[in-house]
Tab-separated table of C-alpha atoms and ligand atoms in Angstrom:
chain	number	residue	atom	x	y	z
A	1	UNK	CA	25.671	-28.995	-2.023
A	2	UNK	CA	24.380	-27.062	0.917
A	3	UNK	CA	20.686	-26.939	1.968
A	4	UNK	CA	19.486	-23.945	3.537
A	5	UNK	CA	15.895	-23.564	5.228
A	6	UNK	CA	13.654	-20.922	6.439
A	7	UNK	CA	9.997	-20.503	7.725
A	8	UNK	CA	7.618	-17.477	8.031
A	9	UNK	CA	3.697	-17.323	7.760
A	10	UNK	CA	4.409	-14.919	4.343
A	11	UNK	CA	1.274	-13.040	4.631
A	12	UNK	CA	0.206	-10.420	2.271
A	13	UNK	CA	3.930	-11.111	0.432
A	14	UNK	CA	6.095	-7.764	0.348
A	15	UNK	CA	9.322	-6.828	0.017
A	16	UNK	CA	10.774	-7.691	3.545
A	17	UNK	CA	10.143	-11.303	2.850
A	18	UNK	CA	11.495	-11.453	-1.061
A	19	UNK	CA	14.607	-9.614	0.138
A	20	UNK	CA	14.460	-12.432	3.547
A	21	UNK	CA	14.124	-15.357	0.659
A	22	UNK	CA	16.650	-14.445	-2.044
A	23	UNK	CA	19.779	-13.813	0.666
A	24	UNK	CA	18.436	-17.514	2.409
A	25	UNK	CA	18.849	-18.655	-0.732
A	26	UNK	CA	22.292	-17.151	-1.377
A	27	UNK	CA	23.459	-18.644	1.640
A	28	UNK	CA	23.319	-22.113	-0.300
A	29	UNK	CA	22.706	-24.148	-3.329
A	30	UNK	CA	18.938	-25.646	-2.055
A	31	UNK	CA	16.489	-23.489	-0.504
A	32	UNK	CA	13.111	-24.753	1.368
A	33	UNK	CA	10.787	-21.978	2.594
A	34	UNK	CA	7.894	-23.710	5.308
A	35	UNK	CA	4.810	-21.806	5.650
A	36	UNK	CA	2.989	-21.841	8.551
A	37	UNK	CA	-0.754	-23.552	8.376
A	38	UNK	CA	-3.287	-21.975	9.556
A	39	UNK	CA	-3.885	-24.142	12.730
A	40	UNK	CA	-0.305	-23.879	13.754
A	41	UNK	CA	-0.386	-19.766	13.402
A	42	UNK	CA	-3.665	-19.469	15.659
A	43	UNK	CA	-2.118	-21.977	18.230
A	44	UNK	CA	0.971	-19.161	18.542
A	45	UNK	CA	-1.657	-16.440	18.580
A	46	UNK	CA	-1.245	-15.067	15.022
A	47	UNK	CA	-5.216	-14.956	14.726
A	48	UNK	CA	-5.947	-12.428	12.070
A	49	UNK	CA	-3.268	-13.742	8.921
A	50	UNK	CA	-5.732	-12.072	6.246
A	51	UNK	CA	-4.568	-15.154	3.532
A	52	UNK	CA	-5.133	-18.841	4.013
A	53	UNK	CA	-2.131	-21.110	3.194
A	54	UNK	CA	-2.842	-21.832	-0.289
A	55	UNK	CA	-2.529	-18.070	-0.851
A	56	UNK	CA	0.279	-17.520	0.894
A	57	UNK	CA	1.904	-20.593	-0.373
A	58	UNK	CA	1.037	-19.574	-4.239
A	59	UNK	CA	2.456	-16.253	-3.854
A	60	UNK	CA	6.307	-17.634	-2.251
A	61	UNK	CA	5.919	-20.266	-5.263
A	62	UNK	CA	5.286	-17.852	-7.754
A	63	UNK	CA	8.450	-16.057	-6.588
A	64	UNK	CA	10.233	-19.023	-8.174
A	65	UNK	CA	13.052	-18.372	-4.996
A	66	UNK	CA	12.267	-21.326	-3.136
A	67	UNK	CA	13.586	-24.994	-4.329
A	68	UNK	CA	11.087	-26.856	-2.316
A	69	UNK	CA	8.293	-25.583	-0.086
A	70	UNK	CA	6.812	-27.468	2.811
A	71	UNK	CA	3.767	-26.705	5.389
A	72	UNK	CA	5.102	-25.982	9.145
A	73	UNK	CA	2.483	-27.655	11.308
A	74	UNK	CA	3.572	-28.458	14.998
A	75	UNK	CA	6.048	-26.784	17.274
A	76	UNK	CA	8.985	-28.634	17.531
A	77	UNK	CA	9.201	-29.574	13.662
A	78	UNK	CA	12.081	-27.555	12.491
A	79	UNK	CA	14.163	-30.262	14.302
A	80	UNK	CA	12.486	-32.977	12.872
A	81	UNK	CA	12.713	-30.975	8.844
A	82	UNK	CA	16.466	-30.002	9.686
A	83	UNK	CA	17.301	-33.933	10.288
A	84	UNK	CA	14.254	-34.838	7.644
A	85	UNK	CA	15.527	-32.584	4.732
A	86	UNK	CA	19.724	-32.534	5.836
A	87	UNK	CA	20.007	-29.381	6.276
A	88	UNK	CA	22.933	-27.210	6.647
A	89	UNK	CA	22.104	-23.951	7.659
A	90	UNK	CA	18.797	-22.385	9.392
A	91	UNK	CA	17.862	-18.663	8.620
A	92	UNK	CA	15.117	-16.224	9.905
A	93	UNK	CA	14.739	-12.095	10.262
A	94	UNK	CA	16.908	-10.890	13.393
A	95	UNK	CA	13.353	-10.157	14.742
A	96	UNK	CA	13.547	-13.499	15.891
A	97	UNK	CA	17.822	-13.335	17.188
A	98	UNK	CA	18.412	-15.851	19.949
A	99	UNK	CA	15.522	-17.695	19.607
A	100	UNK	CA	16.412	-20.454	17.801
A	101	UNK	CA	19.717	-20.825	19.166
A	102	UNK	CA	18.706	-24.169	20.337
A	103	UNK	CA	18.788	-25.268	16.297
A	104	UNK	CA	22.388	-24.878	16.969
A	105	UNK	CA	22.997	-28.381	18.113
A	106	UNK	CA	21.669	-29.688	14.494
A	107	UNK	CA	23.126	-27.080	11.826
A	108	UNK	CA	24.340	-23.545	11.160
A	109	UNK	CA	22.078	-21.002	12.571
A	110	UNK	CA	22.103	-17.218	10.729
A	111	UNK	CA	19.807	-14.383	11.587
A	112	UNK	CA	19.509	-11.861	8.557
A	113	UNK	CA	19.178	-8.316	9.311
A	114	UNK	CA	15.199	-7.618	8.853
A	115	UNK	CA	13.986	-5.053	6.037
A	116	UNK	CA	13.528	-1.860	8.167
A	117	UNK	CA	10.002	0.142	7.362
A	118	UNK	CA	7.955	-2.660	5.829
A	119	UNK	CA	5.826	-5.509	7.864
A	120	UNK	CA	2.694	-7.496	7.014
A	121	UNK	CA	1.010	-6.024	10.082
A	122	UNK	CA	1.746	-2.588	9.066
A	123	UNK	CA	0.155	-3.378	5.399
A	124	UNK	CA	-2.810	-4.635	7.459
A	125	UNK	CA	-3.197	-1.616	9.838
A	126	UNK	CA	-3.064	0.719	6.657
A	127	UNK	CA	-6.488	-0.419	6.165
A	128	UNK	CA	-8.760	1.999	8.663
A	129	UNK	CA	-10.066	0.235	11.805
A	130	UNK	CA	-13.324	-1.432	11.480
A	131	UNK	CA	-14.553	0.651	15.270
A	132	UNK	CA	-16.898	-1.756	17.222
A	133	UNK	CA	-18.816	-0.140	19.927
A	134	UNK	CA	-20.962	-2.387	22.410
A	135	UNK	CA	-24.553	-2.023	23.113
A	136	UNK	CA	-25.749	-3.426	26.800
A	137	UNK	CA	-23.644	-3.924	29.419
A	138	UNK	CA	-23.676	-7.199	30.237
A	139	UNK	CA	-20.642	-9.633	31.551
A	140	UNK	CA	-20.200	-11.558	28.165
A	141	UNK	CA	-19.909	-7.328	26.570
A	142	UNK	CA	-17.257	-6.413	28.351
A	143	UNK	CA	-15.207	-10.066	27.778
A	144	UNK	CA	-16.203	-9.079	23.951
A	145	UNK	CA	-14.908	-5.634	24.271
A	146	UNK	CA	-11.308	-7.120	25.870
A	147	UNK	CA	-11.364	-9.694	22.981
A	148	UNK	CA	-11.135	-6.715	20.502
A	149	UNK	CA	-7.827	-5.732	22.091
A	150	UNK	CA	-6.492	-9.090	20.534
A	151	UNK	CA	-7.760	-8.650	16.935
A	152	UNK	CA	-5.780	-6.569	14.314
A	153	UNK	CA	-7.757	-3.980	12.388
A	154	UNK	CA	-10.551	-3.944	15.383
A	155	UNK	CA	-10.995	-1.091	17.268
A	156	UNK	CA	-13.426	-0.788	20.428
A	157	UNK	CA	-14.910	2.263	20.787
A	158	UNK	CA	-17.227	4.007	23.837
A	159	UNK	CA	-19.633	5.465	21.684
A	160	UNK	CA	-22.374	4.870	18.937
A	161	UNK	CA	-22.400	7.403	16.909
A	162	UNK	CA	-18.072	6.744	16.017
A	163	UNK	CA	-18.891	3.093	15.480
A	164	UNK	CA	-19.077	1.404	12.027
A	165	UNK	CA	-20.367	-1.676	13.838
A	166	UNK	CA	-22.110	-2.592	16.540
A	167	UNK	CA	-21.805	-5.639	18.910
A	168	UNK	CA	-25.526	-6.190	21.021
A	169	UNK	CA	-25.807	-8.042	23.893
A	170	UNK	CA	-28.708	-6.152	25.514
A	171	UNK	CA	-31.784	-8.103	26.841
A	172	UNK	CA	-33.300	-10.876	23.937
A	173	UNK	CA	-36.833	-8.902	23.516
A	174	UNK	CA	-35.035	-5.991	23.004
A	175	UNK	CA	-32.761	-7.284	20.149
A	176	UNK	CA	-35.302	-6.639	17.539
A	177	UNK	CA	-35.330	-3.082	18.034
A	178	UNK	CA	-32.020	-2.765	18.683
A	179	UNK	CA	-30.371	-3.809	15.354
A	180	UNK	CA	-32.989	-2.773	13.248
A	181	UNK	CA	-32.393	1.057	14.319
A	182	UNK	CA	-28.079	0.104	14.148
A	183	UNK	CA	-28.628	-1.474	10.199
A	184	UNK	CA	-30.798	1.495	9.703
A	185	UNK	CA	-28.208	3.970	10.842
A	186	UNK	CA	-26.107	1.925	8.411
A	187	UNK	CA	-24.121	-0.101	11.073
A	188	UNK	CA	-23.223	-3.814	10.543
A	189	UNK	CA	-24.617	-5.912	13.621
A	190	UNK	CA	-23.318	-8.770	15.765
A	191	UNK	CA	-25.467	-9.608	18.246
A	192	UNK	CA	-25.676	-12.238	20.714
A	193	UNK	CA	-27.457	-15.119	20.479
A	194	UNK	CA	-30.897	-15.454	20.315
A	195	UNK	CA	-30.912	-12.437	16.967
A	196	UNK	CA	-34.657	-11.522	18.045
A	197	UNK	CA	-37.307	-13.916	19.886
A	198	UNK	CA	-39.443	-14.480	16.865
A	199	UNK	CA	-38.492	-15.952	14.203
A	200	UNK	CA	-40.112	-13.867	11.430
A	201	UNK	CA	-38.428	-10.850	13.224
A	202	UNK	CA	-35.044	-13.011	12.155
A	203	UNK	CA	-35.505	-12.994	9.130
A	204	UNK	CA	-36.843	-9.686	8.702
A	205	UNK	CA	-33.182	-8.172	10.115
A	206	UNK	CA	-31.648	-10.286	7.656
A	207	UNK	CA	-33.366	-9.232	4.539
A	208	UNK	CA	-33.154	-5.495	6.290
A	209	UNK	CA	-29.390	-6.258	6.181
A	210	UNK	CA	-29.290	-7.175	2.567
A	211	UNK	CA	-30.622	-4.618	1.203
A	212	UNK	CA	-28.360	-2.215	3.334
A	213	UNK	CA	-25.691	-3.861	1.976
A	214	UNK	CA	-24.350	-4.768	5.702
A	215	UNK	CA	-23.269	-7.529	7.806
A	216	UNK	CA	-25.701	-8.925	10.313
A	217	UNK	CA	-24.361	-11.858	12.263
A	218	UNK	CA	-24.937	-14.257	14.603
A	219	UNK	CA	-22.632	-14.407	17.820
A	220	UNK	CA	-23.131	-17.763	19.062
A	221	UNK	CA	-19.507	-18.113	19.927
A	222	UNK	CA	-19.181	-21.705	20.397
A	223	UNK	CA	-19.419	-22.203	16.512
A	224	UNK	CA	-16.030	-20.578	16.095
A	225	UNK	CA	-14.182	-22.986	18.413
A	226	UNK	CA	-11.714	-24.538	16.114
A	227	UNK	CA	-12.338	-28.315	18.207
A	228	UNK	CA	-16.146	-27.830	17.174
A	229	UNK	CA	-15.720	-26.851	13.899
A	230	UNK	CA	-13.407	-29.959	13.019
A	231	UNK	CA	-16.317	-32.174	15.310
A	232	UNK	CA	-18.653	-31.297	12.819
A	233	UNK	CA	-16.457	-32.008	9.681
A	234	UNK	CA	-15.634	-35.043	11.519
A	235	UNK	CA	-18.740	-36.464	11.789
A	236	UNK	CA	-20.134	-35.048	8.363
A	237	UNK	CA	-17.054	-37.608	7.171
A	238	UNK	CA	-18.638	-40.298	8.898
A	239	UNK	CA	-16.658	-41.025	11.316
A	240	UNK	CA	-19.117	-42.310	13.729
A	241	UNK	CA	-21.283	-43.364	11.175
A	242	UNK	CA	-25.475	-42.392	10.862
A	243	UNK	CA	-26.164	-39.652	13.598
A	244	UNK	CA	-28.840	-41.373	15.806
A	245	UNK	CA	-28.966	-38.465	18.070
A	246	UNK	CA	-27.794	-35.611	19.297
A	247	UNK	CA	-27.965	-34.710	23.252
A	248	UNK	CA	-26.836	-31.194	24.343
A	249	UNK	CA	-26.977	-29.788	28.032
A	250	UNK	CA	-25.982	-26.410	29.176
A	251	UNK	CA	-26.506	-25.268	32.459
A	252	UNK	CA	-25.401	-22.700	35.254
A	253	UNK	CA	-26.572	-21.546	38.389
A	254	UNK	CA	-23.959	-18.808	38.963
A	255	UNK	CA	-27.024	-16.166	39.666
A	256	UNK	CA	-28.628	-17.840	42.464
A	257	UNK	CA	-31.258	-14.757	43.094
A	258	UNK	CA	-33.002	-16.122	39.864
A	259	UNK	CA	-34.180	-19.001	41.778
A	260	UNK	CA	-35.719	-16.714	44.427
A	261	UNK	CA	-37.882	-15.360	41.508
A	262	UNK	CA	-35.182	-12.115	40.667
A	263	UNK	CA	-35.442	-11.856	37.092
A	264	UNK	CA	-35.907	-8.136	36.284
A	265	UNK	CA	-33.181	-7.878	33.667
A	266	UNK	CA	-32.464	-11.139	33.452
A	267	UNK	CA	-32.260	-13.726	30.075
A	268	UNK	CA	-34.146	-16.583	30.876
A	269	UNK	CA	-33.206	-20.017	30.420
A	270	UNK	CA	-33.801	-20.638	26.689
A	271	UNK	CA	-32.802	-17.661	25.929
A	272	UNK	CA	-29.472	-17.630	27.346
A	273	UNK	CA	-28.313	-21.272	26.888
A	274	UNK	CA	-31.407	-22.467	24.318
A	275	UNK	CA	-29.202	-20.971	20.645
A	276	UNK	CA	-25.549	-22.693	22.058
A	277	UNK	CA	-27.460	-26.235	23.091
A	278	UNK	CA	-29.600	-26.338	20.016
A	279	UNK	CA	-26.808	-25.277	17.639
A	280	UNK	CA	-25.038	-28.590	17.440
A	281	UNK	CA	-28.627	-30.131	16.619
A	282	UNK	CA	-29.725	-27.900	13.716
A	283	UNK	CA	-25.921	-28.151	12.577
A	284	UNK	CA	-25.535	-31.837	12.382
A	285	UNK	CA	-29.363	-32.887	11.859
A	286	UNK	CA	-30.602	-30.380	10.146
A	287	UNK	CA	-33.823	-27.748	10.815
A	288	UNK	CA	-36.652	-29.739	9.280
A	289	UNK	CA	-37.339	-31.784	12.520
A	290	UNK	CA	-40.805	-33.529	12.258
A	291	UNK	CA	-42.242	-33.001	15.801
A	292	UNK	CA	-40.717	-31.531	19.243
A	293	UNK	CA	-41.787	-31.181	22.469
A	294	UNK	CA	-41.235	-28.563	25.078
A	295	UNK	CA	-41.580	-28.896	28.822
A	296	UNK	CA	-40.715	-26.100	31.037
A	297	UNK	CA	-40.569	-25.504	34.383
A	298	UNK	CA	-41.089	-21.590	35.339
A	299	UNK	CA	-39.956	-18.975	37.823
A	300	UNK	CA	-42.338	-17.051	36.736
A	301	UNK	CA	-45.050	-18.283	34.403
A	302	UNK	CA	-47.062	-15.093	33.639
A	303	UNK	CA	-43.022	-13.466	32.131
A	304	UNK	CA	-42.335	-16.922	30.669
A	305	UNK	CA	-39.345	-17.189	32.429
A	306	UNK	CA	-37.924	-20.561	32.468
A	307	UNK	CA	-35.608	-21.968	35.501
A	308	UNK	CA	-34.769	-24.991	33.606
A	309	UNK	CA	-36.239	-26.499	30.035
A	310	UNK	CA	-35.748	-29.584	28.527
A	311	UNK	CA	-36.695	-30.292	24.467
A	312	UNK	CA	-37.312	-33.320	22.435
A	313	UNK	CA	-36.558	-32.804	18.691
A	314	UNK	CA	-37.636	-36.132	16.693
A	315	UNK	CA	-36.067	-35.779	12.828
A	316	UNK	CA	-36.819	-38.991	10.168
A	317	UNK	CA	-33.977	-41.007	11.055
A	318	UNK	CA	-32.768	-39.277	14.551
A	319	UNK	CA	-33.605	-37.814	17.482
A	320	UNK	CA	-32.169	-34.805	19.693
A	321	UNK	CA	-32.343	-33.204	23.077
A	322	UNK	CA	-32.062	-30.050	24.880
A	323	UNK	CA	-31.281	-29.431	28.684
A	324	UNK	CA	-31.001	-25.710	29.609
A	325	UNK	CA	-31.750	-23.815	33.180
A	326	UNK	CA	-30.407	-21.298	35.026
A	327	UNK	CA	-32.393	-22.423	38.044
A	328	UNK	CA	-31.312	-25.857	38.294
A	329	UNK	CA	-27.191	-27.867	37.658
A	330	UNK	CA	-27.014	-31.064	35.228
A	331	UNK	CA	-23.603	-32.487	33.562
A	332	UNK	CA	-23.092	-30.157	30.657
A	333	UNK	CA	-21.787	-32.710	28.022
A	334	UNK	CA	-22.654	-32.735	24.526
A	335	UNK	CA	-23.126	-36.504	23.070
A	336	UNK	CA	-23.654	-37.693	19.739
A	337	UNK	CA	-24.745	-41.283	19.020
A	338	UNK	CA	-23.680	-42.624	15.863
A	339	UNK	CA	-24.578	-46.357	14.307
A	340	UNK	CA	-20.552	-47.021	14.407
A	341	UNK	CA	-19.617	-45.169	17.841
A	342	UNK	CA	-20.214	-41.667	18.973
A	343	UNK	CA	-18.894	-38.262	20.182
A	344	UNK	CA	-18.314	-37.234	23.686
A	345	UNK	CA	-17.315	-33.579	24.547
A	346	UNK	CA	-17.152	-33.121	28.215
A	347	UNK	CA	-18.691	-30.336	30.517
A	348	UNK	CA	-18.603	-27.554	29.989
A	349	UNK	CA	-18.886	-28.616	26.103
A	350	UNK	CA	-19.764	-24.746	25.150
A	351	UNK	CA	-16.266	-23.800	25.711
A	352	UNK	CA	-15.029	-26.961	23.684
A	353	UNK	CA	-10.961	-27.017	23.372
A	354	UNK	CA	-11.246	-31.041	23.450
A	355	UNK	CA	-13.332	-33.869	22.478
A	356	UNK	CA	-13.359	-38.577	22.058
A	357	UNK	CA	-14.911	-40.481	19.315
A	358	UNK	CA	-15.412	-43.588	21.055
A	359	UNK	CA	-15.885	-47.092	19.404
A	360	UNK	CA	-16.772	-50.089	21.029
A	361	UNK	CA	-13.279	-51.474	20.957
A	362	UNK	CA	-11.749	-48.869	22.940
A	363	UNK	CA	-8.436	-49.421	21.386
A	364	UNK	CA	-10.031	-47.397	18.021
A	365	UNK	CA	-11.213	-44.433	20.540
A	366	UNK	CA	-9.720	-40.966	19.065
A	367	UNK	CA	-8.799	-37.952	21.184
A	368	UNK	CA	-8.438	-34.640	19.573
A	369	UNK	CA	-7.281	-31.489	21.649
A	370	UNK	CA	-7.598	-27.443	19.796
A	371	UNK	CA	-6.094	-24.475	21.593
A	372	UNK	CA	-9.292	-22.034	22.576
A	373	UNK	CA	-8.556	-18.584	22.899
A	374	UNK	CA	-11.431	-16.256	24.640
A	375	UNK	CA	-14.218	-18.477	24.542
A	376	UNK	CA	-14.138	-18.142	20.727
A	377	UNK	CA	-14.911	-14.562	20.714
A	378	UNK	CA	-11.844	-12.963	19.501
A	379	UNK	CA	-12.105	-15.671	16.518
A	380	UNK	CA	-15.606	-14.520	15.941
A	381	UNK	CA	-14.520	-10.782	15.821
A	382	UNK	CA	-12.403	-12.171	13.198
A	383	UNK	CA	-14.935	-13.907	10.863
A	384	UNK	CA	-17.432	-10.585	11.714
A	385	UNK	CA	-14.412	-8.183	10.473
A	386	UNK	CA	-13.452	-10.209	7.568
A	387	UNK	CA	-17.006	-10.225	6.442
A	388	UNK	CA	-17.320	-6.883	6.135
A	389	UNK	CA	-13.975	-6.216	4.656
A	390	UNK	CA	-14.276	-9.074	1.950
A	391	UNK	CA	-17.859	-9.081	1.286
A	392	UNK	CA	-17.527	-12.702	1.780
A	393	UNK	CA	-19.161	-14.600	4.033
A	394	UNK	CA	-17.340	-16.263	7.088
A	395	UNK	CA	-19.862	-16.724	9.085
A	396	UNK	CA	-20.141	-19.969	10.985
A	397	UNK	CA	-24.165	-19.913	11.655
A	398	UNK	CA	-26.118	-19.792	8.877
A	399	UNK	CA	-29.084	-17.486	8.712
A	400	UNK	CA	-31.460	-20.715	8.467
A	401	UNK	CA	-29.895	-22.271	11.958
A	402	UNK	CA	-30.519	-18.056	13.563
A	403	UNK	CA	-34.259	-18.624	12.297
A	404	UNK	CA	-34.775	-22.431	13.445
A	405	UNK	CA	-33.511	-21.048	17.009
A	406	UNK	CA	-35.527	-18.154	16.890
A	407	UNK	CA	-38.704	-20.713	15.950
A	408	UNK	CA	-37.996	-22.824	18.836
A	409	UNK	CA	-37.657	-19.554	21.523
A	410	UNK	CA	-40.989	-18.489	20.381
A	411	UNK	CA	-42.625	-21.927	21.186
A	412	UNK	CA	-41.098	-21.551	24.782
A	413	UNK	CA	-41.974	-18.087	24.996
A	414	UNK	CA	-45.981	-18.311	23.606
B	501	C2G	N1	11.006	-10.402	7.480
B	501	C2G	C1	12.021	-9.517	7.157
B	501	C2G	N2	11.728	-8.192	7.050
B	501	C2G	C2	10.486	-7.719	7.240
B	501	C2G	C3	9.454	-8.616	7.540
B	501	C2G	C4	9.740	-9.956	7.650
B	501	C2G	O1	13.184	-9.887	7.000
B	501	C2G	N3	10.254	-6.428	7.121
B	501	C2G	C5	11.304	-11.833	7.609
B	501	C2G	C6	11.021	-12.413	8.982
B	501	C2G	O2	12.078	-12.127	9.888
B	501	C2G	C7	10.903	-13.892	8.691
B	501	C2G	C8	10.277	-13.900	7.289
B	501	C2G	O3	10.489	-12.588	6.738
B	501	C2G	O4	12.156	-14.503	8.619
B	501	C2G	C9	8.800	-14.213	7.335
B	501	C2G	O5	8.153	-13.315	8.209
B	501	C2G	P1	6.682	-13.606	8.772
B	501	C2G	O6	5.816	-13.953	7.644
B	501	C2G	O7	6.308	-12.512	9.672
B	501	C2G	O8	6.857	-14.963	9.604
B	501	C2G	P2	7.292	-15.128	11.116
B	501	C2G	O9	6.136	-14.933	12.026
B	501	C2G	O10	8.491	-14.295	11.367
B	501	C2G	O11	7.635	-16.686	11.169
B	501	C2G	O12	7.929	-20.630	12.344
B	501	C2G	C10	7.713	-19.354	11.806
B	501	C2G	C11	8.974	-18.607	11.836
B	501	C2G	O13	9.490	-18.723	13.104
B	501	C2G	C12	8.918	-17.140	11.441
């Protein structure tokens, strides 16, 4: 009996990969189809697979083609399933021809001629363009406007009035205004971190963007890094037991004329750090803290702009801290203390692509390592454009954590 084998990511199932499945499986008596998780297509830079591997799984089942079907993880495991499973022969498209020549060594390796005129990315581009246009034009704007060029179905475009969305990253007290006139001109909104400076104004833009029936979100990127989203499931498991507390530092000095008291135009220093340190805190502990305490020390006191910051949060059974400035350089490590060991993500933690649960016996101490691509940016265009195509919502930062933030920037800023 000869076993055959082929992989593919299968999204959005069509005719190219039925026609690739039934001559695999003609090729022998036992056919097993791998699909690629999730994980393992974002780490080759598939980003924007519109079905998650249950889907995509259920729909090759349901073809009843497949013998067997198995989850391709890691790169490298075809030689491990080909020796696993004894197989015989290896087959993919001839998109792929020469490519996995080096399979050659283990078993028989046949490219099939691809289905000309049909591809999942075509299916995907049928669907019109969501067309993004920026508002402000700072640094971190044009890095989001180059992270559109990664992301399928995304579309930058120069001006406002072609745009169904709009991405805002003009100064914090100006936020307000700015998405309330984009949701009322019927544009969904993504707008850096903090949404407005107040946090009734927060929730007022949300409610505004119910009722439009739009998409307002929050783009505090580091929530879509895929080594701080496992962190937090991590820990939620209890894998370093009771949070105790939660200590978050971000710094930079890059603009040294802030020091010497230039800030016309500038974001201060809760403002442009405060949303990324806090959001571990509010995300982990939770936004009913009991009592905080905010010392600042100011560039200019009178504009309520903040060289450097530092904030006590004290919850029932925890405590956190803040560190942010742009007028002054600390280690910009994220900790969290836990009653069985505790989390260290090392500087600078905002741009998190690895992270240690340490234990007292070092021997137990975990290391975990995710591929980050653009900050987290392009994957937040992602969640932002499936949002607004599904209705669903993939947001990683909930409108409650966007208020608490907001609550806490006020305090700074009264
Ligand atoms: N295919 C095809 N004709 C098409 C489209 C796809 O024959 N019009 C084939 C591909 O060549 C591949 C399979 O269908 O063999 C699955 O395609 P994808 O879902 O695009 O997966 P792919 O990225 O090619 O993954 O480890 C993953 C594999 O290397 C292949």
């Amino acid at each position: 009996m000869s076993r055959v084998i082929t992989y593919g990511t299968f999204d959005l199932l069509h005719y190219g990969h039925i026609r690739l499945l039934e001559r695999a499986k003609q090729l022998g008596d036992y056919l097993i189809v791998g699909v690629t998780s999730d994980d393992f297509d974002r780490r080759r830079g598939k980003i924007n697979t519109h079905q998650s591997l249950m889907e995509r799984m259920a729909a090759v089942r349901a073809l009843g083609i497949a013998d067997e079907i198995i989850v391709e993880e890691y790169v490298g495991q075809k030689i491990d399933d080909i020796k696993r499973y004894n197989i015989d022969i290896f087959t993919v498209g001839s998109d792929w021809v020469g490519q996995f020549d080096y399979l050659k060594e283990y078993c028989t390796v046949i490219y099939l001629p691809r289905t000309e005129g049909v591809s999942s990315s075509d299916i995907r581009a049928k669907k019109a363009d969501l067309k993004i246009a920026v508002l402000g034009n700072s640094g971190i704007g044009k890095k989001f406007a180059k992270e559109c060029e990664y992301v399928n179905g995304v579309q930058r475009v120069e001006k406002m009035e072609e745009s169904d969305a709009i991405y805002i990253t003009s100064l914090p007290d100006k936020h307000y205004k700015d998405i309330r006139q984009a949701l009322l001109e019927g544009k969904h909104v993504i707008c850096e971190s903090p949404i407005a400076t107040k946090a009734e104004q927060v929730k007022e833009l949300f409610t505004l963007a119910r009722n439009q029936k739009l998409v307002l979100m929050d783009g505090l990127k580091p929530a879509y890094s895929t080594a701080y989203a496992r962190l937090l499931v991590l820990i939620k498991s209890g894998a370093i037991g009771d949070v105790v507390s939660v200590d978050s530092v971000c710094t930079s000095i890059a603009d040294e004329k802030v020091a010497q008291g230039e800030i016309a135009g500038k974001w201060n220093s809760i403002c442009a750090w405060g949303p990324t340190a806090m959001l571990p805190i509010f995300q982990i502990l939770g936004t009913n803290y009991t009592d905080r305490h905010i010392v600042s020390r100011f560039i200019d006191e009178e504009k309520k702009f903040d060289g450097f910051t530092k904030i006590d949060f004290v919850y029932p059974e925890a405590v956190a801290s803040i560190k942010v400035a742009k007028a002054a350089k600390s280690e910009g490590s994220l900790v969290i203390t836990g009653t069985k060991g505790y989390v260290y993500v090392p500087a600078p933690w905002w741009k998190m692509d690895y992270f240690e649960i340490r234990y007292e016996n070092a021997e137990n101490n975990k290391r975990y390592f995710y591929q980050l691509d653009g900050e987290g940016i392009r994957y937040e265009i992602v969640a932002f454009s499936k949002t607004i195509e599904t209705g669903k919502d993939f947001s990683y930062v909930s409108e409650e954590v966007s208020v608490a933030i907001a609550e806490i920037i006020e305090m700074c800023m009264r």
